[in-house]
Amino acid sequence: MKEEEVATKAKTADARIKVRKVTNIHSNWSSQGELADGKFSFQLILDNGAEEALVMPTNEDSDVLMDLFDASSELYFDTERRVIIFNGVSASG
């Protein structure tokens, strides 16, 4: 099999994957000016960099997401539906 064919098949297989494991999260806050609420965003690194997703929640939702990130043993992201799946959520706390 030619190298180009292998690369094409790998890209096709990657495109079929709809749910990926979140392997890292980069959180960000940006100022919106004086006396204005800032904006939060989370960059989800999926499958060690195979793909990335940007989530831009409201300030209130950011607080809930941070709690869920901490309480979950694993995170997954459905790239087609743009849904974060929290696995093994601890009910303590």
PDB file of N, CA and C in Angstrom:
ATOM      1  N   MET A   1       0.858  -1.182   0.000  1.00  0.00           N
ATOM      2  CA  MET A   1       0.000   0.000   0.000  1.00  0.00           C
ATOM      3  C   MET A   1       0.899   1.239   0.000  1.00  0.00           C
ATOM      4  N   LYS A   2       0.555   2.167  -0.833  1.00  0.00           N
ATOM      5  CA  LYS A   2       1.344   3.383  -0.942  1.00  0.00           C
ATOM      6  C   LYS A   2       1.156   4.260   0.288  1.00  0.00           C
ATOM      7  N   GLU A   3       2.164   5.072   0.550  1.00  0.00           N
ATOM      8  CA  GLU A   3       2.138   5.973   1.707  1.00  0.00           C
ATOM      9  C   GLU A   3       0.952   6.934   1.647  1.00  0.00           C
ATOM     10  N   GLU A   4       0.623   7.419   0.458  1.00  0.00           N
ATOM     11  CA  GLU A   4      -0.512   8.340   0.289  1.00  0.00           C
ATOM     12  C   GLU A   4      -1.834   7.659   0.625  1.00  0.00           C
ATOM     13  N   GLU A   5      -1.969   6.382   0.229  1.00  0.00           N
ATOM     14  CA  GLU A   5      -3.191   5.630   0.526  1.00  0.00           C
ATOM     15  C   GLU A   5      -3.349   5.430   2.025  1.00  0.00           C
ATOM     16  N   VAL A   6      -2.255   5.138   2.705  1.00  0.00           N
ATOM     17  CA  VAL A   6      -2.286   4.957   4.156  1.00  0.00           C
ATOM     18  C   VAL A   6      -2.713   6.253   4.832  1.00  0.00           C
ATOM     19  N   ALA A   7      -2.157   7.373   4.395  1.00  0.00           N
ATOM     20  CA  ALA A   7      -2.503   8.671   4.981  1.00  0.00           C
ATOM     21  C   ALA A   7      -3.971   9.000   4.741  1.00  0.00           C
ATOM     22  N   THR A   8      -4.476   8.706   3.550  1.00  0.00           N
ATOM     23  CA  THR A   8      -5.883   8.970   3.233  1.00  0.00           C
ATOM     24  C   THR A   8      -6.799   8.110   4.091  1.00  0.00           C
ATOM     25  N   LYS A   9      -6.465   6.838   4.262  1.00  0.00           N
ATOM     26  CA  LYS A   9      -7.279   5.946   5.092  1.00  0.00           C
ATOM     27  C   LYS A   9      -7.257   6.388   6.550  1.00  0.00           C
ATOM     28  N   ALA A  10      -6.118   6.854   7.026  1.00  0.00           N
ATOM     29  CA  ALA A  10      -6.022   7.332   8.405  1.00  0.00           C
ATOM     30  C   ALA A  10      -6.894   8.561   8.605  1.00  0.00           C
ATOM     31  N   LYS A  11      -6.890   9.479   7.638  1.00  0.00           N
ATOM     32  CA  LYS A  11      -7.730  10.675   7.734  1.00  0.00           C
ATOM     33  C   LYS A  11      -9.205  10.310   7.710  1.00  0.00           C
ATOM     34  N   THR A  12      -9.573   9.341   6.872  1.00  0.00           N
ATOM     35  CA  THR A  12     -10.959   8.893   6.792  1.00  0.00           C
ATOM     36  C   THR A  12     -11.390   8.269   8.113  1.00  0.00           C
ATOM     37  N   ALA A  13     -10.529   7.454   8.705  1.00  0.00           N
ATOM     38  CA  ALA A  13     -10.847   6.833   9.990  1.00  0.00           C
ATOM     39  C   ALA A  13     -11.001   7.893  11.073  1.00  0.00           C
ATOM     40  N   ASP A  14     -10.116   8.886  11.094  1.00  0.00           N
ATOM     41  CA  ASP A  14     -10.214   9.966  12.077  1.00  0.00           C
ATOM     42  C   ASP A  14     -11.516  10.737  11.919  1.00  0.00           C
ATOM     43  N   ALA A  15     -11.958  10.945  10.692  1.00  0.00           N
ATOM     44  CA  ALA A  15     -13.190  11.698  10.443  1.00  0.00           C
ATOM     45  C   ALA A  15     -14.422  10.942  10.930  1.00  0.00           C
ATOM     46  N   ARG A  16     -14.346   9.615  10.980  1.00  0.00           N
ATOM     47  CA  ARG A  16     -15.488   8.813  11.439  1.00  0.00           C
ATOM     48  C   ARG A  16     -15.637   8.828  12.952  1.00  0.00           C
ATOM     49  N   ILE A  17     -14.580   9.150  13.668  1.00  0.00           N
ATOM     50  CA  ILE A  17     -14.642   9.157  15.134  1.00  0.00           C
ATOM     51  C   ILE A  17     -15.476  10.348  15.572  1.00  0.00           C
ATOM     52  N   LYS A  18     -16.565  10.075  16.286  1.00  0.00           N
ATOM     53  CA  LYS A  18     -17.481  11.136  16.705  1.00  0.00           C
ATOM     54  C   LYS A  18     -17.303  11.508  18.177  1.00  0.00           C
ATOM     55  N   VAL A  19     -16.873  10.545  18.996  1.00  0.00           N
ATOM     56  CA  VAL A  19     -16.671  10.813  20.424  1.00  0.00           C
ATOM     57  C   VAL A  19     -15.199  10.594  20.736  1.00  0.00           C
ATOM     58  N   ARG A  20     -14.582  11.621  21.303  1.00  0.00           N
ATOM     59  CA  ARG A  20     -13.155  11.556  21.625  1.00  0.00           C
ATOM     60  C   ARG A  20     -12.939  11.832  23.108  1.00  0.00           C
ATOM     61  N   LYS A  21     -11.876  11.255  23.634  1.00  0.00           N
ATOM     62  CA  LYS A  21     -11.522  11.472  25.033  1.00  0.00           C
ATOM     63  C   LYS A  21     -10.856  12.834  25.185  1.00  0.00           C
ATOM     64  N   VAL A  22     -11.265  13.569  26.216  1.00  0.00           N
ATOM     65  CA  VAL A  22     -10.632  14.848  26.543  1.00  0.00           C
ATOM     66  C   VAL A  22      -9.370  14.520  27.333  1.00  0.00           C
ATOM     67  N   THR A  23      -8.215  14.847  26.774  1.00  0.00           N
ATOM     68  CA  THR A  23      -6.954  14.518  27.435  1.00  0.00           C
ATOM     69  C   THR A  23      -6.306  15.722  28.109  1.00  0.00           C
ATOM     70  N   ASN A  24      -6.794  16.921  27.807  1.00  0.00           N
ATOM     71  CA  ASN A  24      -6.289  18.123  28.463  1.00  0.00           C
ATOM     72  C   ASN A  24      -7.302  19.244  28.274  1.00  0.00           C
ATOM     73  N   ILE A  25      -7.315  20.171  29.216  1.00  0.00           N
ATOM     74  CA  ILE A  25      -8.216  21.321  29.140  1.00  0.00           C
ATOM     75  C   ILE A  25      -7.400  22.578  29.390  1.00  0.00           C
ATOM     76  N   HIS A  26      -7.503  23.534  28.489  1.00  0.00           N
ATOM     77  CA  HIS A  26      -6.881  24.844  28.678  1.00  0.00           C
ATOM     78  C   HIS A  26      -8.017  25.829  28.931  1.00  0.00           C
ATOM     79  N   SER A  27      -7.981  26.472  30.080  1.00  0.00           N
ATOM     80  CA  SER A  27      -9.027  27.453  30.385  1.00  0.00           C
ATOM     81  C   SER A  27      -8.487  28.857  30.156  1.00  0.00           C
ATOM     82  N   ASN A  28      -9.392  29.746  29.790  1.00  0.00           N
ATOM     83  CA  ASN A  28      -8.999  31.097  29.429  1.00  0.00           C
ATOM     84  C   ASN A  28     -10.066  32.075  29.909  1.00  0.00           C
ATOM     85  N   TRP A  29      -9.632  33.246  30.308  1.00  0.00           N
ATOM     86  CA  TRP A  29     -10.542  34.333  30.669  1.00  0.00           C
ATOM     87  C   TRP A  29     -10.064  35.571  29.935  1.00  0.00           C
ATOM     88  N   SER A  30     -10.993  36.305  29.349  1.00  0.00           N
ATOM     89  CA  SER A  30     -10.610  37.533  28.651  1.00  0.00           C
ATOM     90  C   SER A  30     -11.452  38.700  29.137  1.00  0.00           C
ATOM     91  N   SER A  31     -10.794  39.822  29.308  1.00  0.00           N
ATOM     92  CA  SER A  31     -11.453  41.043  29.758  1.00  0.00           C
ATOM     93  C   SER A  31     -12.359  41.575  28.659  1.00  0.00           C
ATOM     94  N   GLN A  32     -13.480  42.123  29.074  1.00  0.00           N
ATOM     95  CA  GLN A  32     -14.419  42.739  28.132  1.00  0.00           C
ATOM     96  C   GLN A  32     -14.525  44.236  28.390  1.00  0.00           C
ATOM     97  N   GLY A  33     -13.533  44.770  29.097  1.00  0.00           N
ATOM     98  CA  GLY A  33     -13.518  46.196  29.401  1.00  0.00           C
ATOM     99  C   GLY A  33     -13.779  46.438  30.877  1.00  0.00           C
ATOM    100  N   GLU A  34     -13.498  47.641  31.304  1.00  0.00           N
ATOM    101  CA  GLU A  34     -13.691  47.995  32.710  1.00  0.00           C
ATOM    102  C   GLU A  34     -15.155  47.884  33.104  1.00  0.00           C
ATOM    103  N   LEU A  35     -15.375  47.364  34.307  1.00  0.00           N
ATOM    104  CA  LEU A  35     -16.701  47.197  34.898  1.00  0.00           C
ATOM    105  C   LEU A  35     -17.617  46.276  34.097  1.00  0.00           C
ATOM    106  N   ALA A  36     -17.053  45.494  33.194  1.00  0.00           N
ATOM    107  CA  ALA A  36     -17.837  44.522  32.420  1.00  0.00           C
ATOM    108  C   ALA A  36     -17.385  43.113  32.799  1.00  0.00           C
ATOM    109  N   ASP A  37     -18.328  42.187  32.783  1.00  0.00           N
ATOM    110  CA  ASP A  37     -17.978  40.800  33.056  1.00  0.00           C
ATOM    111  C   ASP A  37     -17.035  40.282  31.980  1.00  0.00           C
ATOM    112  N   GLY A  38     -16.034  39.529  32.399  1.00  0.00           N
ATOM    113  CA  GLY A  38     -15.133  38.897  31.443  1.00  0.00           C
ATOM    114  C   GLY A  38     -15.791  37.676  30.823  1.00  0.00           C
ATOM    115  N   LYS A  39     -15.124  37.097  29.849  1.00  0.00           N
ATOM    116  CA  LYS A  39     -15.644  35.902  29.178  1.00  0.00           C
ATOM    117  C   LYS A  39     -14.676  34.748  29.387  1.00  0.00           C
ATOM    118  N   PHE A  40     -15.249  33.585  29.658  1.00  0.00           N
ATOM    119  CA  PHE A  40     -14.471  32.369  29.843  1.00  0.00           C
ATOM    120  C   PHE A  40     -14.564  31.501  28.597  1.00  0.00           C
ATOM    121  N   SER A  41     -13.501  30.736  28.356  1.00  0.00           N
ATOM    122  CA  SER A  41     -13.545  29.718  27.314  1.00  0.00           C
ATOM    123  C   SER A  41     -12.681  28.542  27.761  1.00  0.00           C
ATOM    124  N   PHE A  42     -13.003  27.389  27.240  1.00  0.00           N
ATOM    125  CA  PHE A  42     -12.252  26.172  27.518  1.00  0.00           C
ATOM    126  C   PHE A  42     -11.866  25.538  26.192  1.00  0.00           C
ATOM    127  N   GLN A  43     -10.573  25.305  26.024  1.00  0.00           N
ATOM    128  CA  GLN A  43     -10.095  24.593  24.849  1.00  0.00           C
ATOM    129  C   GLN A  43      -9.906  23.143  25.269  1.00  0.00           C
ATOM    130  N   LEU A  44     -10.674  22.260  24.675  1.00  0.00           N
ATOM    131  CA  LEU A  44     -10.592  20.840  24.988  1.00  0.00           C
ATOM    132  C   LEU A  44      -9.627  20.183  24.003  1.00  0.00           C
ATOM    133  N   ILE A  45      -8.592  19.558  24.535  1.00  0.00           N
ATOM    134  CA  ILE A  45      -7.643  18.811  23.710  1.00  0.00           C
ATOM    135  C   ILE A  45      -8.150  17.370  23.688  1.00  0.00           C
ATOM    136  N   LEU A  46      -8.430  16.871  22.506  1.00  0.00           N
ATOM    137  CA  LEU A  46      -9.062  15.564  22.355  1.00  0.00           C
ATOM    138  C   LEU A  46      -8.058  14.538  21.840  1.00  0.00           C
ATOM    139  N   ASP A  47      -8.043  13.380  22.495  1.00  0.00           N
ATOM    140  CA  ASP A  47      -7.161  12.278  22.090  1.00  0.00           C
ATOM    141  C   ASP A  47      -5.729  12.743  21.851  1.00  0.00           C
ATOM    142  N   ASN A  48      -5.172  13.413  22.854  1.00  0.00           N
ATOM    143  CA  ASN A  48      -3.771  13.866  22.823  1.00  0.00           C
ATOM    144  C   ASN A  48      -3.437  14.725  21.608  1.00  0.00           C
ATOM    145  N   GLY A  49      -4.370  15.568  21.209  1.00  0.00           N
ATOM    146  CA  GLY A  49      -4.105  16.511  20.130  1.00  0.00           C
ATOM    147  C   GLY A  49      -4.628  16.101  18.767  1.00  0.00           C
ATOM    148  N   ALA A  50      -5.312  14.957  18.674  1.00  0.00           N
ATOM    149  CA  ALA A  50      -5.871  14.545  17.380  1.00  0.00           C
ATOM    150  C   ALA A  50      -6.888  15.560  16.879  1.00  0.00           C
ATOM    151  N   GLU A  51      -7.544  16.220  17.831  1.00  0.00           N
ATOM    152  CA  GLU A  51      -8.541  17.234  17.496  1.00  0.00           C
ATOM    153  C   GLU A  51      -8.669  18.172  18.694  1.00  0.00           C
ATOM    154  N   GLU A  52      -9.227  19.341  18.474  1.00  0.00           N
ATOM    155  CA  GLU A  52      -9.473  20.304  19.546  1.00  0.00           C
ATOM    156  C   GLU A  52     -10.884  20.846  19.402  1.00  0.00           C
ATOM    157  N   ALA A  53     -11.449  21.267  20.534  1.00  0.00           N
ATOM    158  CA  ALA A  53     -12.779  21.881  20.515  1.00  0.00           C
ATOM    159  C   ALA A  53     -12.755  23.076  21.455  1.00  0.00           C
ATOM    160  N   LEU A  54     -13.436  24.137  21.068  1.00  0.00           N
ATOM    161  CA  LEU A  54     -13.529  25.337  21.889  1.00  0.00           C
ATOM    162  C   LEU A  54     -14.945  25.451  22.432  1.00  0.00           C
ATOM    163  N   VAL A  55     -15.049  25.601  23.752  1.00  0.00           N
ATOM    164  CA  VAL A  55     -16.336  25.756  24.421  1.00  0.00           C
ATOM    165  C   VAL A  55     -16.339  27.134  25.065  1.00  0.00           C
ATOM    166  N   MET A  56     -17.374  27.929  24.791  1.00  0.00           N
ATOM    167  CA  MET A  56     -17.454  29.296  25.318  1.00  0.00           C
ATOM    168  C   MET A  56     -18.752  29.466  26.115  1.00  0.00           C
ATOM    169  N   PRO A  57     -18.765  28.973  27.368  1.00  0.00           N
ATOM    170  CA  PRO A  57     -19.978  29.037  28.183  1.00  0.00           C
ATOM    171  C   PRO A  57     -20.181  30.413  28.817  1.00  0.00           C
ATOM    172  N   THR A  58     -21.376  30.600  29.378  1.00  0.00           N
ATOM    173  CA  THR A  58     -21.631  31.801  30.171  1.00  0.00           C
ATOM    174  C   THR A  58     -20.791  31.722  31.440  1.00  0.00           C
ATOM    175  N   ASN A  59     -20.683  32.817  32.161  1.00  0.00           N
ATOM    176  CA  ASN A  59     -19.919  32.813  33.411  1.00  0.00           C
ATOM    177  C   ASN A  59     -20.491  31.803  34.404  1.00  0.00           C
ATOM    178  N   GLU A  60     -21.813  31.743  34.500  1.00  0.00           N
ATOM    179  CA  GLU A  60     -22.454  30.811  35.428  1.00  0.00           C
ATOM    180  C   GLU A  60     -22.177  29.362  35.018  1.00  0.00           C
ATOM    181  N   ASP A  61     -22.289  29.081  33.725  1.00  0.00           N
ATOM    182  CA  ASP A  61     -22.023  27.726  33.246  1.00  0.00           C
ATOM    183  C   ASP A  61     -20.551  27.349  33.413  1.00  0.00           C
ATOM    184  N   SER A  62     -19.653  28.322  33.324  1.00  0.00           N
ATOM    185  CA  SER A  62     -18.226  28.057  33.526  1.00  0.00           C
ATOM    186  C   SER A  62     -17.968  27.521  34.920  1.00  0.00           C
ATOM    187  N   ASP A  63     -18.645  28.082  35.905  1.00  0.00           N
ATOM    188  CA  ASP A  63     -18.500  27.639  37.287  1.00  0.00           C
ATOM    189  C   ASP A  63     -18.953  26.184  37.432  1.00  0.00           C
ATOM    190  N   VAL A  64     -20.079  25.860  36.839  1.00  0.00           N
ATOM    191  CA  VAL A  64     -20.596  24.488  36.889  1.00  0.00           C
ATOM    192  C   VAL A  64     -19.653  23.539  36.149  1.00  0.00           C
ATOM    193  N   LEU A  65     -19.171  23.951  34.985  1.00  0.00           N
ATOM    194  CA  LEU A  65     -18.251  23.107  34.225  1.00  0.00           C
ATOM    195  C   LEU A  65     -16.980  22.815  35.014  1.00  0.00           C
ATOM    196  N   MET A  66     -16.425  23.824  35.678  1.00  0.00           N
ATOM    197  CA  MET A  66     -15.218  23.607  36.486  1.00  0.00           C
ATOM    198  C   MET A  66     -15.468  22.555  37.565  1.00  0.00           C
ATOM    199  N   ASP A  67     -16.626  22.640  38.216  1.00  0.00           N
ATOM    200  CA  ASP A  67     -16.973  21.645  39.238  1.00  0.00           C
ATOM    201  C   ASP A  67     -17.082  20.248  38.629  1.00  0.00           C
ATOM    202  N   LEU A  68     -17.726  20.152  37.470  1.00  0.00           N
ATOM    203  CA  LEU A  68     -17.879  18.853  36.816  1.00  0.00           C
ATOM    204  C   LEU A  68     -16.548  18.311  36.301  1.00  0.00           C
ATOM    205  N   PHE A  69     -15.679  19.184  35.800  1.00  0.00           N
ATOM    206  CA  PHE A  69     -14.346  18.746  35.377  1.00  0.00           C
ATOM    207  C   PHE A  69     -13.617  18.107  36.560  1.00  0.00           C
ATOM    208  N   ASP A  70     -13.687  18.748  37.722  1.00  0.00           N
ATOM    209  CA  ASP A  70     -13.005  18.245  38.920  1.00  0.00           C
ATOM    210  C   ASP A  70     -13.628  16.954  39.448  1.00  0.00           C
ATOM    211  N   ALA A  71     -14.946  16.815  39.333  1.00  0.00           N
ATOM    212  CA  ALA A  71     -15.657  15.676  39.906  1.00  0.00           C
ATOM    213  C   ALA A  71     -15.637  14.438  39.009  1.00  0.00           C
ATOM    214  N   SER A  72     -15.215  14.580  37.767  1.00  0.00           N
ATOM    215  CA  SER A  72     -15.267  13.474  36.803  1.00  0.00           C
ATOM    216  C   SER A  72     -13.939  12.739  36.732  1.00  0.00           C
ATOM    217  N   SER A  73     -14.027  11.420  36.585  1.00  0.00           N
ATOM    218  CA  SER A  73     -12.795  10.643  36.424  1.00  0.00           C
ATOM    219  C   SER A  73     -12.292  10.687  34.983  1.00  0.00           C
ATOM    220  N   GLU A  74     -13.210  10.814  34.024  1.00  0.00           N
ATOM    221  CA  GLU A  74     -12.856  10.929  32.613  1.00  0.00           C
ATOM    222  C   GLU A  74     -13.866  11.830  31.916  1.00  0.00           C
ATOM    223  N   LEU A  75     -13.400  12.494  30.871  1.00  0.00           N
ATOM    224  CA  LEU A  75     -14.271  13.353  30.071  1.00  0.00           C
ATOM    225  C   LEU A  75     -14.195  12.916  28.618  1.00  0.00           C
ATOM    226  N   TYR A  76     -15.328  13.000  27.947  1.00  0.00           N
ATOM    227  CA  TYR A  76     -15.390  12.724  26.514  1.00  0.00           C
ATOM    228  C   TYR A  76     -16.132  13.869  25.847  1.00  0.00           C
ATOM    229  N   PHE A  77     -15.877  14.061  24.559  1.00  0.00           N
ATOM    230  CA  PHE A  77     -16.546  15.125  23.815  1.00  0.00           C
ATOM    231  C   PHE A  77     -17.098  14.550  22.524  1.00  0.00           C
ATOM    232  N   ASP A  78     -18.398  14.711  22.326  1.00  0.00           N
ATOM    233  CA  ASP A  78     -19.065  14.292  21.099  1.00  0.00           C
ATOM    234  C   ASP A  78     -18.889  15.423  20.091  1.00  0.00           C
ATOM    235  N   THR A  79     -18.027  15.217  19.118  1.00  0.00           N
ATOM    236  CA  THR A  79     -17.681  16.281  18.174  1.00  0.00           C
ATOM    237  C   THR A  79     -18.823  16.625  17.231  1.00  0.00           C
ATOM    238  N   GLU A  80     -19.709  15.686  17.001  1.00  0.00           N
ATOM    239  CA  GLU A  80     -20.830  15.944  16.099  1.00  0.00           C
ATOM    240  C   GLU A  80     -21.925  16.759  16.788  1.00  0.00           C
ATOM    241  N   ARG A  81     -22.250  16.392  18.014  1.00  0.00           N
ATOM    242  CA  ARG A  81     -23.319  17.074  18.757  1.00  0.00           C
ATOM    243  C   ARG A  81     -22.800  18.188  19.667  1.00  0.00           C
ATOM    244  N   ARG A  82     -21.464  18.275  19.821  1.00  0.00           N
ATOM    245  CA  ARG A  82     -20.809  19.270  20.687  1.00  0.00           C
ATOM    246  C   ARG A  82     -21.298  19.140  22.130  1.00  0.00           C
ATOM    247  N   VAL A  83     -21.212  17.913  22.645  1.00  0.00           N
ATOM    248  CA  VAL A  83     -21.656  17.584  23.995  1.00  0.00           C
ATOM    249  C   VAL A  83     -20.466  17.064  24.790  1.00  0.00           C
ATOM    250  N   ILE A  84     -20.298  17.579  26.014  1.00  0.00           N
ATOM    251  CA  ILE A  84     -19.277  17.059  26.923  1.00  0.00           C
ATOM    252  C   ILE A  84     -19.923  15.949  27.743  1.00  0.00           C
ATOM    253  N   ILE A  85     -19.254  14.805  27.813  1.00  0.00           N
ATOM    254  CA  ILE A  85     -19.753  13.653  28.558  1.00  0.00           C
ATOM    255  C   ILE A  85     -18.860  13.490  29.780  1.00  0.00           C
ATOM    256  N   PHE A  86     -19.458  13.559  30.960  1.00  0.00           N
ATOM    257  CA  PHE A  86     -18.729  13.470  32.224  1.00  0.00           C
ATOM    258  C   PHE A  86     -18.867  12.048  32.748  1.00  0.00           C
ATOM    259  N   ASN A  87     -17.767  11.305  32.793  1.00  0.00           N
ATOM    260  CA  ASN A  87     -17.790   9.909  33.214  1.00  0.00           C
ATOM    261  C   ASN A  87     -17.264   9.786  34.637  1.00  0.00           C
ATOM    262  N   GLY A  88     -17.920   8.951  35.437  1.00  0.00           N
ATOM    263  CA  GLY A  88     -17.457   8.691  36.794  1.00  0.00           C
ATOM    264  C   GLY A  88     -17.553   9.891  37.703  1.00  0.00           C
ATOM    265  N   VAL A  89     -18.648  10.625  37.618  1.00  0.00           N
ATOM    266  CA  VAL A  89     -18.823  11.830  38.439  1.00  0.00           C
ATOM    267  C   VAL A  89     -18.980  11.426  39.895  1.00  0.00           C
ATOM    268  N   SER A  90     -18.156  12.008  40.742  1.00  0.00           N
ATOM    269  CA  SER A  90     -18.224  11.765  42.176  1.00  0.00           C
ATOM    270  C   SER A  90     -19.341  12.604  42.772  1.00  0.00           C
ATOM    271  N   ALA A  91     -20.189  11.974  43.570  1.00  0.00           N
ATOM    272  CA  ALA A  91     -21.314  12.683  44.182  1.00  0.00           C
ATOM    273  C   ALA A  91     -20.930  13.332  45.506  1.00  0.00           C
ATOM    274  N   SER A  92     -19.698  13.143  45.964  1.00  0.00           N
ATOM    275  CA  SER A  92     -19.281  13.735  47.237  1.00  0.00           C
ATOM    276  C   SER A  92     -19.011  15.215  47.075  1.00  0.00           C
ATOM    277  N   GLY A  93     -19.094  15.920  48.180  1.00  0.00           N
ATOM    278  CA  GLY A  93     -18.746  17.337  48.125  1.00  0.00           C
ATOM    279  C   GLY A  93     -19.889  18.148  48.439  1.00  0.00           C
TER     280      GLY A  93
END
